[in-house]
CSV table of C-alpha atoms in Angstrom, one decimal:
chain,number,residue,atom,x,y,z
A,1,MET,CA,-3.1,-24.5,-5.9
A,2,VAL,CA,-4.0,-22.4,-8.9
A,3,LEU,CA,-5.1,-19.5,-6.6
A,4,PHE,CA,-1.5,-19.1,-5.3
A,5,GLU,CA,0.5,-20.0,-8.4
A,6,LEU,CA,1.5,-16.4,-8.9
A,7,ILE,CA,3.5,-16.2,-5.7
A,8,ASN,CA,6.2,-18.4,-7.4
A,9,PRO,CA,8.3,-17.1,-10.3
A,10,ALA,CA,7.1,-18.2,-13.7
A,11,PRO,CA,9.6,-20.1,-15.9
A,12,LEU,CA,11.5,-18.1,-18.4
A,13,THR,CA,9.7,-20.0,-21.2
A,14,GLU,CA,6.6,-17.9,-20.3
A,15,ALA,CA,6.3,-14.2,-21.2
A,16,VAL,CA,5.7,-12.2,-18.1
A,17,LYS,CA,5.1,-8.4,-17.9
A,18,SER,CA,5.7,-6.1,-14.9
A,19,ARG,CA,2.0,-5.3,-14.7
A,20,GLU,CA,1.4,-8.9,-13.7
A,21,GLY,CA,2.9,-8.1,-10.3
A,22,ASN,CA,-0.5,-6.4,-9.6
A,23,ILE,CA,-2.7,-9.3,-10.7
A,24,TYR,CA,-4.0,-9.9,-7.1
A,25,LEU,CA,-4.3,-6.2,-6.5
A,26,TYR,CA,-6.5,-5.7,-9.5
A,27,ARG,CA,-8.5,-8.8,-8.7
A,28,ALA,CA,-9.3,-7.2,-5.3
A,29,MET,CA,-10.2,-4.0,-7.1
A,30,TRP,CA,-12.5,-5.8,-9.4
A,31,LEU,CA,-14.1,-7.5,-6.4
A,32,ILE,CA,-14.7,-4.2,-4.6
A,33,GLY,CA,-16.2,-2.6,-7.7
A,34,TRP,CA,-13.3,-0.4,-8.9
A,35,ILE,CA,-12.8,-1.9,-12.4
A,36,PRO,CA,-16.0,-1.9,-14.4
A,37,PRO,CA,-16.4,-3.6,-17.8
A,38,LYS,CA,-15.8,-1.1,-20.6
A,39,GLU,CA,-19.2,-1.6,-22.3
A,40,GLY,CA,-22.5,-3.5,-22.3
A,41,VAL,CA,-25.3,-3.9,-19.8
A,42,LEU,CA,-23.1,-5.5,-17.3
A,43,ARG,CA,-21.2,-2.2,-17.0
A,44,TYR,CA,-24.2,-0.5,-15.5
A,45,VAL,CA,-25.0,-3.4,-13.2
A,46,TYR,CA,-21.4,-3.4,-12.0
A,47,LEU,CA,-21.4,0.4,-11.4
A,48,PHE,CA,-24.3,-0.2,-9.0
A,49,TRP,CA,-22.1,-2.7,-7.2
A,50,THR,CA,-19.3,0.0,-7.2
A,51,CYS,CA,-21.7,2.3,-5.2
A,52,VAL,CA,-22.4,-0.4,-2.5
A,53,PRO,CA,-18.9,-0.6,-0.9
A,54,PHE,CA,-18.5,3.1,-1.1
A,55,ALA,CA,-21.9,3.7,0.5
A,56,PHE,CA,-21.1,1.5,3.5
A,57,GLY,CA,-17.3,1.7,3.8
A,58,VAL,CA,-16.8,5.4,2.9
A,59,PHE,CA,-20.0,7.1,4.0
A,60,TYR,CA,-22.0,4.9,6.4
A,61,LEU,CA,-19.2,3.8,8.7
A,62,PRO,CA,-17.8,7.3,9.6
A,63,VAL,CA,-21.3,8.6,10.3
A,64,GLY,CA,-22.3,5.4,12.1
A,65,PHE,CA,-19.4,5.7,14.6
A,66,ILE,CA,-20.2,9.3,15.5
A,67,ILE,CA,-23.9,8.6,16.0
A,68,SER,CA,-23.0,5.6,18.1
A,69,TYR,CA,-20.8,7.8,20.4
A,70,VAL,CA,-23.6,10.4,20.7
A,71,LYS,CA,-26.4,7.9,21.5
A,72,GLU,CA,-24.5,5.1,23.3
A,73,PHE,CA,-21.5,6.7,24.9
A,74,LYS,CA,-22.6,5.9,28.5
A,75,ASN,CA,-22.9,2.2,27.6
A,76,PHE,CA,-19.3,1.8,26.4
A,77,THR,CA,-16.7,0.1,28.6
A,78,PRO,CA,-13.3,1.6,28.3
A,79,GLY,CA,-12.0,-1.3,26.2
A,80,GLU,CA,-15.0,-1.2,23.9
A,81,PHE,CA,-14.7,2.5,23.4
A,82,LEU,CA,-11.0,2.3,22.6
A,83,THR,CA,-11.6,-0.6,20.2
A,84,SER,CA,-14.2,1.5,18.5
A,85,LEU,CA,-12.4,4.8,18.6
A,86,GLN,CA,-9.1,3.4,17.1
A,87,VAL,CA,-11.0,2.0,14.2
A,88,CYS,CA,-13.2,5.1,13.8
A,89,ILE,CA,-10.1,7.3,13.3
A,90,ASN,CA,-8.6,4.8,10.9
A,91,VAL,CA,-12.0,4.6,9.0
A,92,TYR,CA,-12.0,8.3,8.4
A,93,GLY,CA,-8.5,8.1,7.0
A,94,ALA,CA,-9.3,5.0,5.0
A,95,SER,CA,-12.4,6.8,3.5
A,96,VAL,CA,-10.2,9.6,2.3
A,97,LYS,CA,-7.4,7.3,1.0
A,98,SER,CA,-9.7,4.9,-0.8
A,99,THR,CA,-11.5,7.8,-2.5
A,100,ILE,CA,-8.2,9.3,-3.6
A,101,THR,CA,-7.0,5.9,-4.9
A,102,TYR,CA,-10.2,5.3,-6.8
A,103,LEU,CA,-10.1,8.8,-8.4
A,104,PHE,CA,-6.5,8.4,-9.5
A,105,LEU,CA,-6.7,4.8,-10.8
A,106,TRP,CA,-6.0,6.2,-14.3
A,107,ARG,CA,-2.5,7.1,-13.1
A,108,LEU,CA,-1.8,3.4,-12.3
A,109,ARG,CA,-2.9,2.5,-15.9
A,110,LYS,CA,-0.7,5.2,-17.4
A,111,THR,CA,2.2,4.0,-15.3
A,112,GLU,CA,1.7,0.4,-16.5
A,113,GLN,CA,1.8,1.5,-20.1
A,114,MET,CA,5.3,3.0,-19.5
A,115,LEU,CA,6.3,-0.2,-17.7
A,116,ASP,CA,5.3,-2.2,-20.8
A,117,THR,CA,7.8,-0.1,-22.7
A,118,LEU,CA,10.5,-1.0,-20.2
A,119,ASP,CA,9.5,-4.7,-20.5
A,120,GLY,CA,10.0,-4.4,-24.2
A,121,ARG,CA,13.6,-3.2,-23.6
A,122,LEU,CA,14.8,-6.2,-21.6
A,123,GLN,CA,17.9,-7.7,-23.2
A,124,THR,CA,18.9,-11.0,-21.5
A,125,GLU,CA,17.4,-13.9,-19.7
A,126,SER,CA,18.9,-12.4,-16.5
A,127,ASP,CA,16.8,-9.3,-17.1
A,128,ARG,CA,13.7,-11.4,-17.6
A,129,GLN,CA,14.4,-13.5,-14.5
A,130,LYS,CA,14.6,-10.3,-12.4
A,131,ILE,CA,11.1,-9.3,-13.6
A,132,HIS,CA,9.8,-12.8,-13.0
A,133,ASN,CA,11.0,-12.7,-9.4
A,134,MET,CA,9.6,-9.3,-8.9
A,135,VAL,CA,6.2,-10.3,-10.1
A,136,ALA,CA,6.1,-13.2,-7.7
A,137,ARG,CA,7.3,-11.0,-4.9
A,138,CYS,CA,4.6,-8.4,-5.5
A,139,ASN,CA,1.8,-11.0,-5.5
A,140,TYR,CA,3.2,-12.7,-2.5
A,141,ALA,CA,3.3,-9.4,-0.6
A,142,PHE,CA,-0.3,-8.7,-1.5
A,143,LEU,CA,-1.4,-12.1,-0.2
A,144,ILE,CA,0.4,-11.4,3.1
A,145,TYR,CA,-1.4,-8.1,3.4
A,146,SER,CA,-4.7,-9.8,2.7
A,147,PHE,CA,-4.3,-12.5,5.3
A,148,ILE,CA,-3.4,-9.9,8.0
A,149,TYR,CA,-6.1,-7.4,7.2
A,150,CYS,CA,-8.8,-10.1,6.9
A,151,GLY,CA,-7.4,-11.8,10.1
A,152,TYR,CA,-7.9,-8.5,12.0
A,153,ALA,CA,-11.5,-8.1,10.9
A,154,GLY,CA,-12.3,-11.8,11.5
A,155,SER,CA,-10.6,-12.0,15.0
A,156,THR,CA,-12.3,-8.8,16.1
A,157,PHE,CA,-15.7,-10.0,14.9
A,158,LEU,CA,-15.4,-13.4,16.7
A,159,SER,CA,-13.8,-12.2,19.9
A,160,TYR,CA,-16.5,-9.6,20.6
A,161,ALA,CA,-19.5,-11.5,19.2
A,162,LEU,CA,-18.6,-14.6,21.3
A,163,SER,CA,-18.3,-12.4,24.4
A,164,GLY,CA,-21.8,-11.0,23.8
A,165,ARG,CA,-21.0,-7.6,22.3
A,166,PRO,CA,-21.0,-6.2,18.7
A,167,PRO,CA,-17.4,-6.0,17.4
A,168,TRP,CA,-17.3,-2.2,16.7
A,169,SER,CA,-20.5,-0.9,18.1
A,170,VAL,CA,-21.5,1.0,14.9
A,171,TYR,CA,-24.9,2.6,15.0
A,172,ASN,CA,-27.6,0.6,13.3
A,173,PRO,CA,-31.1,2.2,13.1
A,174,PHE,CA,-32.8,-1.1,12.3
A,175,VAL,CA,-31.4,-3.6,14.9
A,176,ASP,CA,-30.9,-3.3,18.6
A,177,TRP,CA,-28.4,-5.9,19.6
A,178,ARG,CA,-29.6,-6.0,23.2
A,179,ASP,CA,-33.0,-7.5,22.1
A,180,GLY,CA,-31.5,-11.0,22.2
A,181,LEU,CA,-28.9,-13.4,20.8
A,182,GLY,CA,-30.3,-13.3,17.3
A,183,SER,CA,-30.2,-9.5,17.2
A,184,LEU,CA,-26.6,-9.6,18.6
A,185,TRP,CA,-25.4,-11.9,15.8
A,186,LEU,CA,-27.4,-10.0,13.1
A,187,GLN,CA,-25.7,-6.7,14.3
A,188,SER,CA,-22.3,-8.4,14.5
A,189,ILE,CA,-22.5,-9.9,11.0
A,190,PHE,CA,-23.7,-6.7,9.5
A,191,GLU,CA,-20.8,-4.8,11.1
A,192,TYR,CA,-18.4,-7.5,9.9
A,193,ILE,CA,-19.6,-7.2,6.3
A,194,THR,CA,-19.6,-3.4,6.4
A,195,MET,CA,-16.1,-3.3,8.0
A,196,SER,CA,-14.9,-5.8,5.4
A,197,PHE,CA,-15.7,-3.3,2.7
A,198,ALA,CA,-13.7,-0.6,4.5
A,199,VAL,CA,-10.8,-3.1,5.3
A,200,LEU,CA,-10.5,-4.1,1.6
A,201,GLN,CA,-10.6,-0.5,0.4
A,202,ASP,CA,-8.0,0.4,3.0
A,203,GLN,CA,-5.8,-2.5,1.9
A,204,LEU,CA,-5.9,-1.4,-1.7
A,205,SER,CA,-4.9,2.1,-0.8
A,206,ASP,CA,-2.0,0.8,1.4
A,207,THR,CA,-0.6,-1.8,-1.0
A,208,TYR,CA,-0.5,-0.1,-4.4
A,209,PRO,CA,2.5,2.2,-3.4
A,210,LEU,CA,4.5,-0.8,-2.2
A,211,MET,CA,3.7,-2.8,-5.3
A,212,PHE,CA,4.8,-0.1,-7.7
A,213,THR,CA,7.9,0.8,-5.9
A,214,ILE,CA,9.0,-2.9,-5.9
A,215,ILE,CA,8.4,-2.8,-9.6
A,216,PHE,CA,10.5,0.4,-10.0
A,217,ARG,CA,13.3,-1.2,-8.0
A,218,ALA,CA,13.4,-4.3,-10.2
A,219,HIS,CA,13.8,-2.1,-13.3
A,220,MET,CA,16.5,-0.1,-11.6
A,221,ASP,CA,18.3,-3.4,-10.9
A,222,VAL,CA,18.0,-4.3,-14.6
A,223,LEU,CA,19.3,-0.9,-15.6
A,224,LYS,CA,22.4,-1.3,-13.4
A,225,ASP,CA,23.2,-4.6,-15.1
A,226,HIS,CA,22.9,-2.8,-18.5
A,227,VAL,CA,25.3,-0.1,-17.3
A,228,ARG,CA,27.8,-2.6,-16.1
A,229,SER,CA,27.9,-4.2,-19.6
A,230,LEU,CA,28.5,-0.9,-21.4
A,231,ARG,CA,31.6,-1.1,-23.8
A,232,MET,CA,32.3,-4.6,-22.6
A,233,ASP,CA,31.7,-6.2,-26.0
A,234,PRO,CA,34.9,-5.9,-28.1
A,235,ASP,CA,33.0,-6.6,-31.3
A,236,LYS,CA,30.8,-3.4,-31.0
A,237,SER,CA,31.8,-0.2,-32.7
A,238,GLU,CA,31.9,3.2,-30.8
A,239,ALA,CA,28.6,4.1,-32.4
A,240,GLU,CA,27.0,1.0,-31.1
A,241,ASN,CA,28.5,1.6,-27.7
A,242,TYR,CA,27.1,5.1,-27.7
A,243,GLN,CA,23.7,3.8,-28.7
A,244,ASP,CA,23.8,1.4,-25.7
A,245,LEU,CA,24.5,4.3,-23.4
A,246,VAL,CA,21.6,6.3,-24.9
A,247,ASN,CA,19.3,3.3,-24.4
A,248,CYS,CA,20.3,3.3,-20.7
A,249,VAL,CA,19.6,7.0,-20.4
A,250,ILE,CA,16.2,6.4,-22.0
A,251,ASP,CA,15.4,3.6,-19.6
A,252,HIS,CA,16.3,5.8,-16.6
A,253,LYS,CA,14.1,8.6,-17.9
A,254,ILE,CA,11.1,6.1,-18.3
A,255,ILE,CA,11.6,5.0,-14.7
A,256,LEU,CA,11.6,8.6,-13.6
A,257,ARG,CA,8.4,9.3,-15.6
A,258,CYS,CA,6.8,6.3,-13.9
A,259,CYS,CA,7.6,7.8,-10.5
A,260,ASP,CA,6.3,11.2,-11.6
A,261,MET,CA,3.1,9.7,-12.8
A,262,ILE,CA,2.3,8.0,-9.5
A,263,ARG,CA,3.8,10.6,-7.2
A,264,PRO,CA,0.7,12.8,-6.8
A,265,MET,CA,-1.4,9.8,-5.8
A,266,ILE,CA,1.2,8.5,-3.3
A,267,SER,CA,1.7,12.0,-1.8
A,268,ARG,CA,-2.0,12.3,-0.9
A,269,THR,CA,-2.6,8.8,0.5
A,270,ILE,CA,0.6,8.6,2.5
A,271,PHE,CA,0.1,12.1,4.0
A,272,VAL,CA,-3.3,11.0,5.3
A,273,GLN,CA,-1.8,7.9,6.9
A,274,PHE,CA,1.1,9.9,8.4
A,275,ALA,CA,-1.4,12.3,9.9
A,276,LEU,CA,-3.2,9.5,11.7
A,277,ILE,CA,-0.7,6.8,12.5
A,278,GLY,CA,0.5,8.2,15.8
A,279,SER,CA,-2.9,8.6,17.4
A,280,VAL,CA,-4.3,5.4,16.1
A,281,LEU,CA,-1.3,3.4,17.2
A,282,GLY,CA,-1.3,5.1,20.6
A,283,LEU,CA,-5.0,4.3,21.3
A,284,THR,CA,-4.5,0.7,20.2
A,285,LEU,CA,-1.5,0.1,22.4
A,286,ILE,CA,-3.3,1.6,25.4
A,287,ASN,CA,-6.2,-0.8,24.7
A,288,VAL,CA,-3.8,-3.7,24.5
A,289,PHE,CA,-1.9,-2.8,27.7
A,290,PHE,CA,-4.7,-1.8,29.9
A,291,PHE,CA,-8.2,-3.0,28.8
A,292,SER,CA,-8.0,-6.2,26.7
A,293,ASN,CA,-8.4,-9.8,27.6
A,294,PHE,CA,-6.4,-12.5,25.6
A,295,TRP,CA,-8.7,-12.8,22.6
A,296,LYS,CA,-9.5,-9.1,22.3
A,297,GLY,CA,-5.8,-8.5,22.8
A,298,VAL,CA,-5.0,-10.8,19.8
A,299,ALA,CA,-7.5,-8.7,17.7
A,300,SER,CA,-5.9,-5.5,18.8
A,301,PHE,CA,-2.4,-6.8,18.2
A,302,LEU,CA,-3.4,-7.7,14.6
A,303,PHE,CA,-4.8,-4.2,14.3
A,304,VAL,CA,-1.4,-2.8,15.4
A,305,ILE,CA,0.3,-4.9,12.7
A,306,THR,CA,-2.1,-3.6,10.0
A,307,ILE,CA,-1.4,0.0,11.1
A,308,LEU,CA,2.4,-0.7,10.8
A,309,LEU,CA,1.9,-2.3,7.5
A,310,GLN,CA,0.2,0.8,6.1
A,311,THR,CA,3.4,2.8,6.0
A,312,PHE,CA,6.5,0.9,7.2
A,313,PRO,CA,7.1,-1.5,4.3
A,314,PHE,CA,6.5,1.3,1.8
A,315,CYS,CA,8.8,3.8,3.6
A,316,TYR,CA,11.5,1.1,3.8
A,317,THR,CA,11.2,0.5,0.0
A,318,CYS,CA,11.4,4.3,-0.6
A,319,ASN,CA,14.8,4.2,1.3
A,320,LEU,CA,15.9,1.4,-0.9
A,321,LEU,CA,14.8,3.2,-4.0
A,322,ILE,CA,17.0,6.2,-2.9
A,323,ASP,CA,19.9,3.8,-2.4
A,324,ASP,CA,19.3,2.4,-5.8
A,325,GLY,CA,19.8,5.8,-7.3
A,326,ASP,CA,23.1,6.2,-5.5
A,327,ASP,CA,24.2,2.7,-6.6
A,328,LEU,CA,23.2,3.6,-10.2
A,329,ALA,CA,25.4,6.7,-10.2
A,330,ASN,CA,28.3,4.7,-8.8
A,331,THR,CA,27.8,2.0,-11.3
A,332,ILE,CA,27.8,4.5,-14.2
A,333,PHE,CA,31.1,6.0,-12.9
A,334,GLN,CA,32.7,2.6,-12.5
A,335,SER,CA,31.7,1.5,-16.0
A,336,ASN,CA,34.2,1.2,-18.9
A,337,TRP,CA,34.4,4.7,-20.1
A,338,VAL,CA,38.0,5.9,-19.7
A,339,ASP,CA,39.1,5.4,-23.4
A,340,ALA,CA,35.7,6.3,-24.8
A,341,GLU,CA,35.1,9.0,-27.4
A,342,PRO,CA,34.3,12.6,-26.2
A,343,ARG,CA,30.7,12.4,-27.2
A,344,TYR,CA,30.3,9.2,-25.1
A,345,LYS,CA,31.9,10.9,-22.1
A,346,ALA,CA,29.8,14.0,-22.3
A,347,THR,CA,26.6,11.9,-22.3
A,348,LEU,CA,27.9,9.8,-19.4
A,349,VAL,CA,28.5,12.9,-17.3
A,350,HIS,CA,24.9,14.0,-18.0
A,351,PHE,CA,23.7,10.5,-17.1
A,352,ILE,CA,25.6,10.5,-13.8
A,353,HIS,CA,24.2,14.0,-12.9
A,354,ASN,CA,20.6,12.8,-13.5
A,355,ALA,CA,21.2,9.5,-11.6
A,356,GLN,CA,22.5,11.5,-8.6
A,357,GLN,CA,19.1,13.2,-8.1
A,358,PRO,CA,17.4,10.9,-5.6
A,359,ILE,CA,13.9,9.5,-6.3
A,360,ILE,CA,12.0,10.9,-3.4
A,361,PHE,CA,8.3,10.9,-2.7
A,362,ILE,CA,6.9,13.7,-0.5
A,363,ALA,CA,3.8,13.1,1.6
A,364,GLY,CA,1.5,16.1,1.1
A,365,GLY,CA,4.4,18.2,0.0
A,366,ILE,CA,5.6,18.3,3.6
A,367,PHE,CA,7.2,15.0,4.8
A,368,PRO,CA,9.8,13.1,2.7
A,369,ILE,CA,8.6,9.5,2.7
A,370,SER,CA,11.3,7.5,4.4
A,371,MET,CA,11.8,5.4,7.5
A,372,SER,CA,13.0,8.3,9.6
A,373,SER,CA,9.8,10.3,8.8
A,374,ASN,CA,7.7,7.3,9.5
A,375,ILE,CA,9.4,6.7,12.9
A,376,SER,CA,9.0,10.4,13.7
A,377,VAL,CA,5.2,10.4,13.2
A,378,ALA,CA,4.8,7.0,14.9
A,379,LYS,CA,6.6,8.3,18.0
A,380,PHE,CA,3.4,10.2,18.9
A,381,ALA,CA,1.9,6.9,20.0
A,382,PHE,CA,4.5,6.6,22.8
A,383,SER,CA,3.8,10.1,23.9
A,384,ILE,CA,0.1,9.2,24.3
A,385,ILE,CA,1.0,6.1,26.3
A,386,THR,CA,3.4,8.2,28.5
A,387,ILE,CA,0.6,10.7,29.3
A,388,VAL,CA,-1.8,7.9,30.2
A,389,ARG,CA,0.7,6.3,32.5
A,390,GLN,CA,1.8,9.6,34.2
A,391,MET,CA,-1.8,10.7,34.8
A,392,ASN,CA,-3.0,7.2,35.8
A,393,LEU,CA,-5.9,7.5,33.3
A,394,ALA,CA,-6.1,3.8,32.8
A,395,GLU,CA,-6.8,3.2,36.5
A,396,LYS,CA,-9.4,6.0,36.6
A,397,PHE,CA,-11.4,4.4,33.8
A,398,GLN,CA,-11.2,0.9,35.1
């Protein structure tokens, strides 16, 4: 199918750029109203559409949940309340993350301009193949995220609507779902559409860090190949060999500038997620273990997966990016430099020193973004479950 053609590597006969790894990401941004036309009447029509998802996903949902708890708290069952509360907390985080992502979209564009420079410095078909594979991998990962995030929203909608309750019990001043079956479905469909805005905005905020770090790793892999080939061509003069080394240093600096450009954006969005993941995951697991039937449990299980996908793949990729820096430094040291001229050796030492500085992203200037940090903040979920078990809170609310 044409829709899924980008999940397979394009042949080397086609010119592919690193930015094409974000094609599905930008299509989703266009759909949600984040990429307006540059000029014309349609730009203003589109900007109106931009306001609609923000109005419902960023402003209405957080307020609607709170009003619902104030007015309808006594009518919630424990399972319904936990289903609503776990999403409510995540919605507040998603509102902040999506707003940050939207305001910093210019950083993604600037980063892509630097990636275009790196694409122009590819030397061999092997280099191009790595980029082709990376583009397919990024688009494939985004599709997986889309299926899981949409699967959560759809399964929650159907499991609750078919059981005679609105899926998230968000306050609606115009419809009382208790007035009949038609009102129930009207409320449920309205909640599903509104939640879909928030889910897509959340997905965009969660996937862009992963997409770009995958791209950075591909270019680090290309750079390591270039380093391995230094001074391996006997037909090149020492001046040409030195220029090859300088080109590798420049490539490394461009990759570092790409990371610096996107770092403030990642720092803010991942910090928000780190602050929420433990509590949201804990409430969801309590709901699954103590208050869900099979179909509602399936919906909650998909929600657990979406929560884990918000940070774990990116944190794992950050660990790999750190390892790539170490591998690059070792590759530089193991290159053919022993009988090189003094100028070459001096530049090589400088290159090794810079390569040994790990590429680290910091969440909110506090937490290094890595698997160990992610596991540490996620452990809070098990603390919540332990408290519930020890105090028999689940039985008291049955």
